[in-house]
Amino acid sequence: MSQNPQKKPVIALVGAGPGIGEAVARRFTAEGFVVALLARTEDKLQTMAQGIDDDFGKGTARYYLTDLRIEQSVLSSFKNISTDLGPVSVLVYNAGARRVNGKSILDTTSEEFENFTKINLFGAVWSTKCVLPDMLAAGKGTIIYTGATGSLRGMPGLSSFSPGKFGLRSFAQIVTREYQAQGIHVAHVIVDGPVDGKLIGGVRRRQWQREGATDKLEDVESYLVQPVDLAHTYWFLHTQPRSAWTHELDARAQKETMFSKLPITGYAPKLESWAVQKVESFLYTLTAVCFPVLYQFTAQPCSLAVLVSPYSWFGFTNIIRFRPLLNAHGISVDIIPFFLGGARDSVGNPFAPPLKAKEAFANQDSELTGKLLGLKVVRPKEFPILSLFAVRVATWIKDHYPSSKFDETFPALASGYWSKGYNISKPEGIIQALAGVFPQEEIEEIMKKALTLENKKRVIDVTMSAGAFGAPWIIAVNGNQERMDWFGNDRWDQVFYHLGVPYTPVRIIPPEEAKAKI
């Protein structure tokens, strides 16, 4: 029998305890949610659930004893939540385990490191996997992870804490990249300072008492994060409109001085100036990464970097043709734009003008390869071009439209430049190239959104993680988690061999066999 007869929306609060957990639970309950409280200390859970029921009505809170170090315990709790209350609309992973008095790396046992990391990271992974299917089916959902200063900085004494929090931040970014376009809002909240409560806040209060710091004791809210105030931030994240979702947010008290502050200013402008400086030396700048993945076996995707040069156009054409059979063999393919020039610079292989003989060979090679693939290659009059703008446009389309639209966008941009001579470094060239993919008004709107700071940073983030020194660039991780990288459009036999995909190598047909076919 359902314990949620009114079918109120459900929030699962993992790591529910006095402080942030209870404050967030109460904030959402006040807005009409029913809350599932997950932790492993029953007396605290009972007290918390009873208090919420007393204040907001019987049945508004239920608790589930859960050991976040044990996957089956997490799975069992979420199964019971689904049965008792219904699908989870909001997941808040607030669990965090650390020592008040830190230990050095040499003094930290493997058991302690494992236990803390399971609570700080593994439990979040298991919890997320439990709620995602229902959220995806509904086309919406909110997942909020509570981070800490240790999510960004490894500090002495926190060897069993920070690694898990670093991992949680990365995991939050991965979930965002994979599911944001499907309606899942993921946010990572960095609590950059001590929280008022029995643990860290209590330590600070006792310290101030010993020091006679009455000014701090009388103005606690300026020095310690107040859980009730932070809970408003969590509600704010949940209720944000889709056009302005926040992924990462850091919060601290006004006069907090316990930890190092996060860099608040100068970050985005530096990234932007880096991109502009690097792109000035690019020969080709519109690139893409394809990720063929043995998804049931690998935790890391395989990738192919595709550049808007004729060779990258060839690579894209090949991978699109190969994709149906790759999918049939359990390998998925994705395509993500990035800057080849920036990636090359990052690995110490900056662009240099080609030798005359090499340039002549490239012209011959691109013309013949184009013919074999059925593509018309005409060297553009404006060459090379500064196509940073085109990269941003392609990135925005990739992240905000169905994959079929990006599959149309890339060849439209490539053929627009390499067959029709449109200068895709300029808005008018983008409009010409994408005329058959989107209406002009929509293209103009896409170009505006492509210039947002979030989208610009997205391009740079992907670039810095590409690791490519040329294009096309292929990274393949097979079922044994073995990774290999390739450069070039003529390595497909090696890629297929590494991935374990059956294929027919290029071979010469004997004369008698050729005559028989004729």
PDB file of N, CA and C in Angstrom, residues 239-295:
ATOM      1  N   THR A 239      14.306  25.023  -8.440  1.00  0.00           N
ATOM      2  CA  THR A 239      13.238  25.776  -9.107  1.00  0.00           C
ATOM      3  C   THR A 239      13.746  26.679 -10.232  1.00  0.00           C
ATOM      4  N   GLN A 240      15.021  26.584 -10.580  1.00  0.00           N
ATOM      5  CA  GLN A 240      15.543  27.425 -11.657  1.00  0.00           C
ATOM      6  C   GLN A 240      14.867  27.103 -12.991  1.00  0.00           C
ATOM      7  N   PRO A 241      14.610  28.106 -13.820  1.00  0.00           N
ATOM      8  CA  PRO A 241      14.069  27.844 -15.157  1.00  0.00           C
ATOM      9  C   PRO A 241      15.106  27.140 -16.027  1.00  0.00           C
ATOM     10  N   ARG A 242      14.650  26.376 -16.996  1.00  0.00           N
ATOM     11  CA  ARG A 242      15.550  25.584 -17.837  1.00  0.00           C
ATOM     12  C   ARG A 242      16.535  26.438 -18.626  1.00  0.00           C
ATOM     13  N   SER A 243      16.176  27.687 -18.867  1.00  0.00           N
ATOM     14  CA  SER A 243      17.057  28.542 -19.662  1.00  0.00           C
ATOM     15  C   SER A 243      18.229  29.090 -18.861  1.00  0.00           C
ATOM     16  N   ALA A 244      18.250  28.827 -17.549  1.00  0.00           N
ATOM     17  CA  ALA A 244      19.321  29.396 -16.723  1.00  0.00           C
ATOM     18  C   ALA A 244      19.703  28.438 -15.599  1.00  0.00           C
ATOM     19  N   TRP A 245      19.968  27.203 -15.941  1.00  0.00           N
ATOM     20  CA  TRP A 245      20.363  26.219 -14.935  1.00  0.00           C
ATOM     21  C   TRP A 245      21.790  26.467 -14.455  1.00  0.00           C
ATOM     22  N   THR A 246      21.976  26.381 -13.155  1.00  0.00           N
ATOM     23  CA  THR A 246      23.305  26.448 -12.557  1.00  0.00           C
ATOM     24  C   THR A 246      23.812  25.032 -12.353  1.00  0.00           C
ATOM     25  N   HIS A 247      25.058  24.780 -12.756  1.00  0.00           N
ATOM     26  CA  HIS A 247      25.630  23.457 -12.483  1.00  0.00           C
ATOM     27  C   HIS A 247      26.448  23.465 -11.198  1.00  0.00           C
ATOM     28  N   GLU A 248      27.286  24.468 -11.013  1.00  0.00           N
ATOM     29  CA  GLU A 248      28.126  24.498  -9.814  1.00  0.00           C
ATOM     30  C   GLU A 248      27.993  25.836  -9.111  1.00  0.00           C
ATOM     31  N   LEU A 249      27.895  25.772  -7.798  1.00  0.00           N
ATOM     32  CA  LEU A 249      27.689  26.966  -6.987  1.00  0.00           C
ATOM     33  C   LEU A 249      28.500  26.805  -5.709  1.00  0.00           C
ATOM     34  N   ASP A 250      29.195  27.859  -5.296  1.00  0.00           N
ATOM     35  CA  ASP A 250      29.912  27.776  -4.029  1.00  0.00           C
ATOM     36  C   ASP A 250      29.307  28.762  -3.040  1.00  0.00           C
ATOM     37  N   ALA A 251      29.238  28.338  -1.786  1.00  0.00           N
ATOM     38  CA  ALA A 251      28.605  29.154  -0.745  1.00  0.00           C
ATOM     39  C   ALA A 251      29.514  29.206   0.475  1.00  0.00           C
ATOM     40  N   ARG A 252      29.560  30.372   1.096  1.00  0.00           N
ATOM     41  CA  ARG A 252      30.367  30.533   2.308  1.00  0.00           C
ATOM     42  C   ARG A 252      29.781  31.666   3.136  1.00  0.00           C
ATOM     43  N   ALA A 253      30.086  31.667   4.416  1.00  0.00           N
ATOM     44  CA  ALA A 253      29.641  32.754   5.286  1.00  0.00           C
ATOM     45  C   ALA A 253      30.420  34.025   4.959  1.00  0.00           C
ATOM     46  N   GLN A 254      29.836  35.159   5.323  1.00  0.00           N
ATOM     47  CA  GLN A 254      30.396  36.463   4.952  1.00  0.00           C
ATOM     48  C   GLN A 254      31.855  36.637   5.365  1.00  0.00           C
ATOM     49  N   LYS A 255      32.195  36.240   6.590  1.00  0.00           N
ATOM     50  CA  LYS A 255      33.545  36.483   7.100  1.00  0.00           C
ATOM     51  C   LYS A 255      34.328  35.185   7.288  1.00  0.00           C
ATOM     52  N   GLU A 256      33.950  34.165   6.552  1.00  0.00           N
ATOM     53  CA  GLU A 256      34.609  32.868   6.703  1.00  0.00           C
ATOM     54  C   GLU A 256      36.086  32.979   6.341  1.00  0.00           C
ATOM     55  N   THR A 257      36.948  32.463   7.213  1.00  0.00           N
ATOM     56  CA  THR A 257      38.392  32.527   6.971  1.00  0.00           C
ATOM     57  C   THR A 257      39.076  31.196   7.213  1.00  0.00           C
ATOM     58  N   MET A 258      38.300  30.149   7.496  1.00  0.00           N
ATOM     59  CA  MET A 258      38.913  28.876   7.874  1.00  0.00           C
ATOM     60  C   MET A 258      39.633  28.225   6.703  1.00  0.00           C
ATOM     61  N   PHE A 259      39.020  28.291   5.510  1.00  0.00           N
ATOM     62  CA  PHE A 259      39.599  27.632   4.344  1.00  0.00           C
ATOM     63  C   PHE A 259      39.991  28.660   3.292  1.00  0.00           C
ATOM     64  N   SER A 260      40.802  28.218   2.337  1.00  0.00           N
ATOM     65  CA  SER A 260      41.179  29.090   1.224  1.00  0.00           C
ATOM     66  C   SER A 260      39.964  29.356   0.358  1.00  0.00           C
ATOM     67  N   LYS A 261      39.822  30.588  -0.059  1.00  0.00           N
ATOM     68  CA  LYS A 261      38.683  30.957  -0.895  1.00  0.00           C
ATOM     69  C   LYS A 261      38.859  30.416  -2.312  1.00  0.00           C
ATOM     70  N   LEU A 262      37.740  30.217  -2.958  1.00  0.00           N
ATOM     71  CA  LEU A 262      37.766  29.834  -4.370  1.00  0.00           C
ATOM     72  C   LEU A 262      38.063  31.069  -5.200  1.00  0.00           C
ATOM     73  N   PRO A 263      38.672  30.911  -6.370  1.00  0.00           N
ATOM     74  CA  PRO A 263      38.869  32.073  -7.240  1.00  0.00           C
ATOM     75  C   PRO A 263      37.525  32.538  -7.773  1.00  0.00           C
ATOM     76  N   ILE A 264      37.115  33.761  -7.403  1.00  0.00           N
ATOM     77  CA  ILE A 264      35.791  34.240  -7.782  1.00  0.00           C
ATOM     78  C   ILE A 264      35.853  35.087  -9.042  1.00  0.00           C
ATOM     79  N   THR A 265      36.932  35.847  -9.217  1.00  0.00           N
ATOM     80  CA  THR A 265      37.004  36.746 -10.365  1.00  0.00           C
ATOM     81  C   THR A 265      38.148  36.354 -11.279  1.00  0.00           C
ATOM     82  N   GLY A 266      38.029  36.746 -12.525  1.00  0.00           N
ATOM     83  CA  GLY A 266      39.125  36.569 -13.467  1.00  0.00           C
ATOM     84  C   GLY A 266      39.167  35.232 -14.162  1.00  0.00           C
ATOM     85  N   TYR A 267      38.373  34.263 -13.717  1.00  0.00           N
ATOM     86  CA  TYR A 267      38.481  32.906 -14.257  1.00  0.00           C
ATOM     87  C   TYR A 267      38.009  32.838 -15.702  1.00  0.00           C
ATOM     88  N   ALA A 268      36.762  33.231 -15.925  1.00  0.00           N
ATOM     89  CA  ALA A 268      36.220  33.131 -17.281  1.00  0.00           C
ATOM     90  C   ALA A 268      36.952  34.031 -18.276  1.00  0.00           C
ATOM     91  N   PRO A 269      37.255  35.293 -17.926  1.00  0.00           N
ATOM     92  CA  PRO A 269      37.989  36.118 -18.890  1.00  0.00           C
ATOM     93  C   PRO A 269      39.325  35.517 -19.293  1.00  0.00           C
ATOM     94  N   LYS A 270      40.020  34.872 -18.356  1.00  0.00           N
ATOM     95  CA  LYS A 270      41.298  34.261 -18.696  1.00  0.00           C
ATOM     96  C   LYS A 270      41.100  33.120 -19.680  1.00  0.00           C
ATOM     97  N   LEU A 271      40.061  32.337 -19.459  1.00  0.00           N
ATOM     98  CA  LEU A 271      39.779  31.246 -20.384  1.00  0.00           C
ATOM     99  C   LEU A 271      39.485  31.798 -21.767  1.00  0.00           C
ATOM    100  N   GLU A 272      38.687  32.860 -21.795  1.00  0.00           N
ATOM    101  CA  GLU A 272      38.296  33.423 -23.080  1.00  0.00           C
ATOM    102  C   GLU A 272      39.513  33.966 -23.827  1.00  0.00           C
ATOM    103  N   SER A 273      40.375  34.703 -23.130  1.00  0.00           N
ATOM    104  CA  SER A 273      41.543  35.258 -23.802  1.00  0.00           C
ATOM    105  C   SER A 273      42.465  34.147 -24.274  1.00  0.00           C
ATOM    106  N   TRP A 274      42.538  33.053 -23.497  1.00  0.00           N
ATOM    107  CA  TRP A 274      43.353  31.902 -23.921  1.00  0.00           C
ATOM    108  C   TRP A 274      42.852  31.372 -25.250  1.00  0.00           C
ATOM    109  N   ALA A 275      41.527  31.230 -25.363  1.00  0.00           N
ATOM    110  CA  ALA A 275      40.959  30.674 -26.591  1.00  0.00           C
ATOM    111  C   ALA A 275      41.263  31.569 -27.781  1.00  0.00           C
ATOM    112  N   VAL A 276      41.122  32.875 -27.600  1.00  0.00           N
ATOM    113  CA  VAL A 276      41.350  33.798 -28.706  1.00  0.00           C
ATOM    114  C   VAL A 276      42.814  33.779 -29.126  1.00  0.00           C
ATOM    115  N   GLN A 277      43.731  33.766 -28.143  1.00  0.00           N
ATOM    116  CA  GLN A 277      45.148  33.749 -28.476  1.00  0.00           C
ATOM    117  C   GLN A 277      45.524  32.486 -29.235  1.00  0.00           C
ATOM    118  N   LYS A 278      45.028  31.349 -28.784  1.00  0.00           N
ATOM    119  CA  LYS A 278      45.411  30.088 -29.405  1.00  0.00           C
ATOM    120  C   LYS A 278      44.847  29.958 -30.809  1.00  0.00           C
ATOM    121  N   VAL A 279      43.630  30.444 -31.004  1.00  0.00           N
ATOM    122  CA  VAL A 279      42.985  30.214 -32.283  1.00  0.00           C
ATOM    123  C   VAL A 279      43.632  31.013 -33.400  1.00  0.00           C
ATOM    124  N   GLU A 280      44.384  32.051 -33.074  1.00  0.00           N
ATOM    125  CA  GLU A 280      45.020  32.858 -34.104  1.00  0.00           C
ATOM    126  C   GLU A 280      46.009  32.051 -34.939  1.00  0.00           C
ATOM    127  N   SER A 281      46.557  30.976 -34.366  1.00  0.00           N
ATOM    128  CA  SER A 281      47.548  30.195 -35.102  1.00  0.00           C
ATOM    129  C   SER A 281      46.965  28.920 -35.700  1.00  0.00           C
ATOM    130  N   PHE A 282      45.633  28.751 -35.639  1.00  0.00           N
ATOM    131  CA  PHE A 282      45.040  27.510 -36.136  1.00  0.00           C
ATOM    132  C   PHE A 282      44.947  27.534 -37.656  1.00  0.00           C
ATOM    133  N   LEU A 283      45.201  26.419 -38.276  1.00  0.00           N
ATOM    134  CA  LEU A 283      44.933  26.281 -39.700  1.00  0.00           C
ATOM    135  C   LEU A 283      43.477  25.903 -39.898  1.00  0.00           C
ATOM    136  N   TYR A 284      43.037  24.886 -39.175  1.00  0.00           N
ATOM    137  CA  TYR A 284      41.637  24.491 -39.185  1.00  0.00           C
ATOM    138  C   TYR A 284      41.157  24.557 -37.743  1.00  0.00           C
ATOM    139  N   THR A 285      39.925  24.992 -37.521  1.00  0.00           N
ATOM    140  CA  THR A 285      39.507  25.150 -36.133  1.00  0.00           C
ATOM    141  C   THR A 285      38.221  24.455 -35.766  1.00  0.00           C
ATOM    142  N   LEU A 286      37.415  24.023 -36.700  1.00  0.00           N
ATOM    143  CA  LEU A 286      36.202  23.318 -36.310  1.00  0.00           C
ATOM    144  C   LEU A 286      36.514  21.841 -36.245  1.00  0.00           C
ATOM    145  N   THR A 287      36.389  21.258 -35.048  1.00  0.00           N
ATOM    146  CA  THR A 287      36.735  19.862 -34.871  1.00  0.00           C
ATOM    147  C   THR A 287      35.622  19.143 -34.154  1.00  0.00           C
ATOM    148  N   ALA A 288      35.711  17.833 -34.122  1.00  0.00           N
ATOM    149  CA  ALA A 288      34.722  17.052 -33.388  1.00  0.00           C
ATOM    150  C   ALA A 288      35.378  15.810 -32.852  1.00  0.00           C
ATOM    151  N   VAL A 289      34.827  15.282 -31.768  1.00  0.00           N
ATOM    152  CA  VAL A 289      35.318  14.040 -31.201  1.00  0.00           C
ATOM    153  C   VAL A 289      34.200  13.026 -31.262  1.00  0.00           C
ATOM    154  N   CYS A 290      34.459  11.846 -31.794  1.00  0.00           N
ATOM    155  CA  CYS A 290      33.460  10.782 -31.819  1.00  0.00           C
ATOM    156  C   CYS A 290      33.834   9.759 -30.770  1.00  0.00           C
ATOM    157  N   PHE A 291      32.861   9.262 -30.032  1.00  0.00           N
ATOM    158  CA  PHE A 291      33.135   8.334 -28.952  1.00  0.00           C
ATOM    159  C   PHE A 291      32.497   6.976 -29.214  1.00  0.00           C
ATOM    160  N   PRO A 292      33.150   6.061 -29.986  1.00  0.00           N
ATOM    161  CA  PRO A 292      32.620   4.707 -30.095  1.00  0.00           C
ATOM    162  C   PRO A 292      32.884   3.973 -28.782  1.00  0.00           C
ATOM    163  N   VAL A 293      31.867   3.508 -28.122  1.00  0.00           N
ATOM    164  CA  VAL A 293      32.049   2.926 -26.792  1.00  0.00           C
ATOM    165  C   VAL A 293      31.478   1.521 -26.711  1.00  0.00           C
ATOM    166  N   LEU A 294      32.290   0.607 -26.188  1.00  0.00           N
ATOM    167  CA  LEU A 294      31.728  -0.673 -25.767  1.00  0.00           C
ATOM    168  C   LEU A 294      31.072  -0.400 -24.425  1.00  0.00           C
ATOM    169  N   TYR A 295      29.881   0.176 -24.473  1.00  0.00           N
ATOM    170  CA  TYR A 295      29.331   0.783 -23.271  1.00  0.00           C
ATOM    171  C   TYR A 295      29.045  -0.204 -22.166  1.00  0.00           C
TER     172      TYR A 295
END
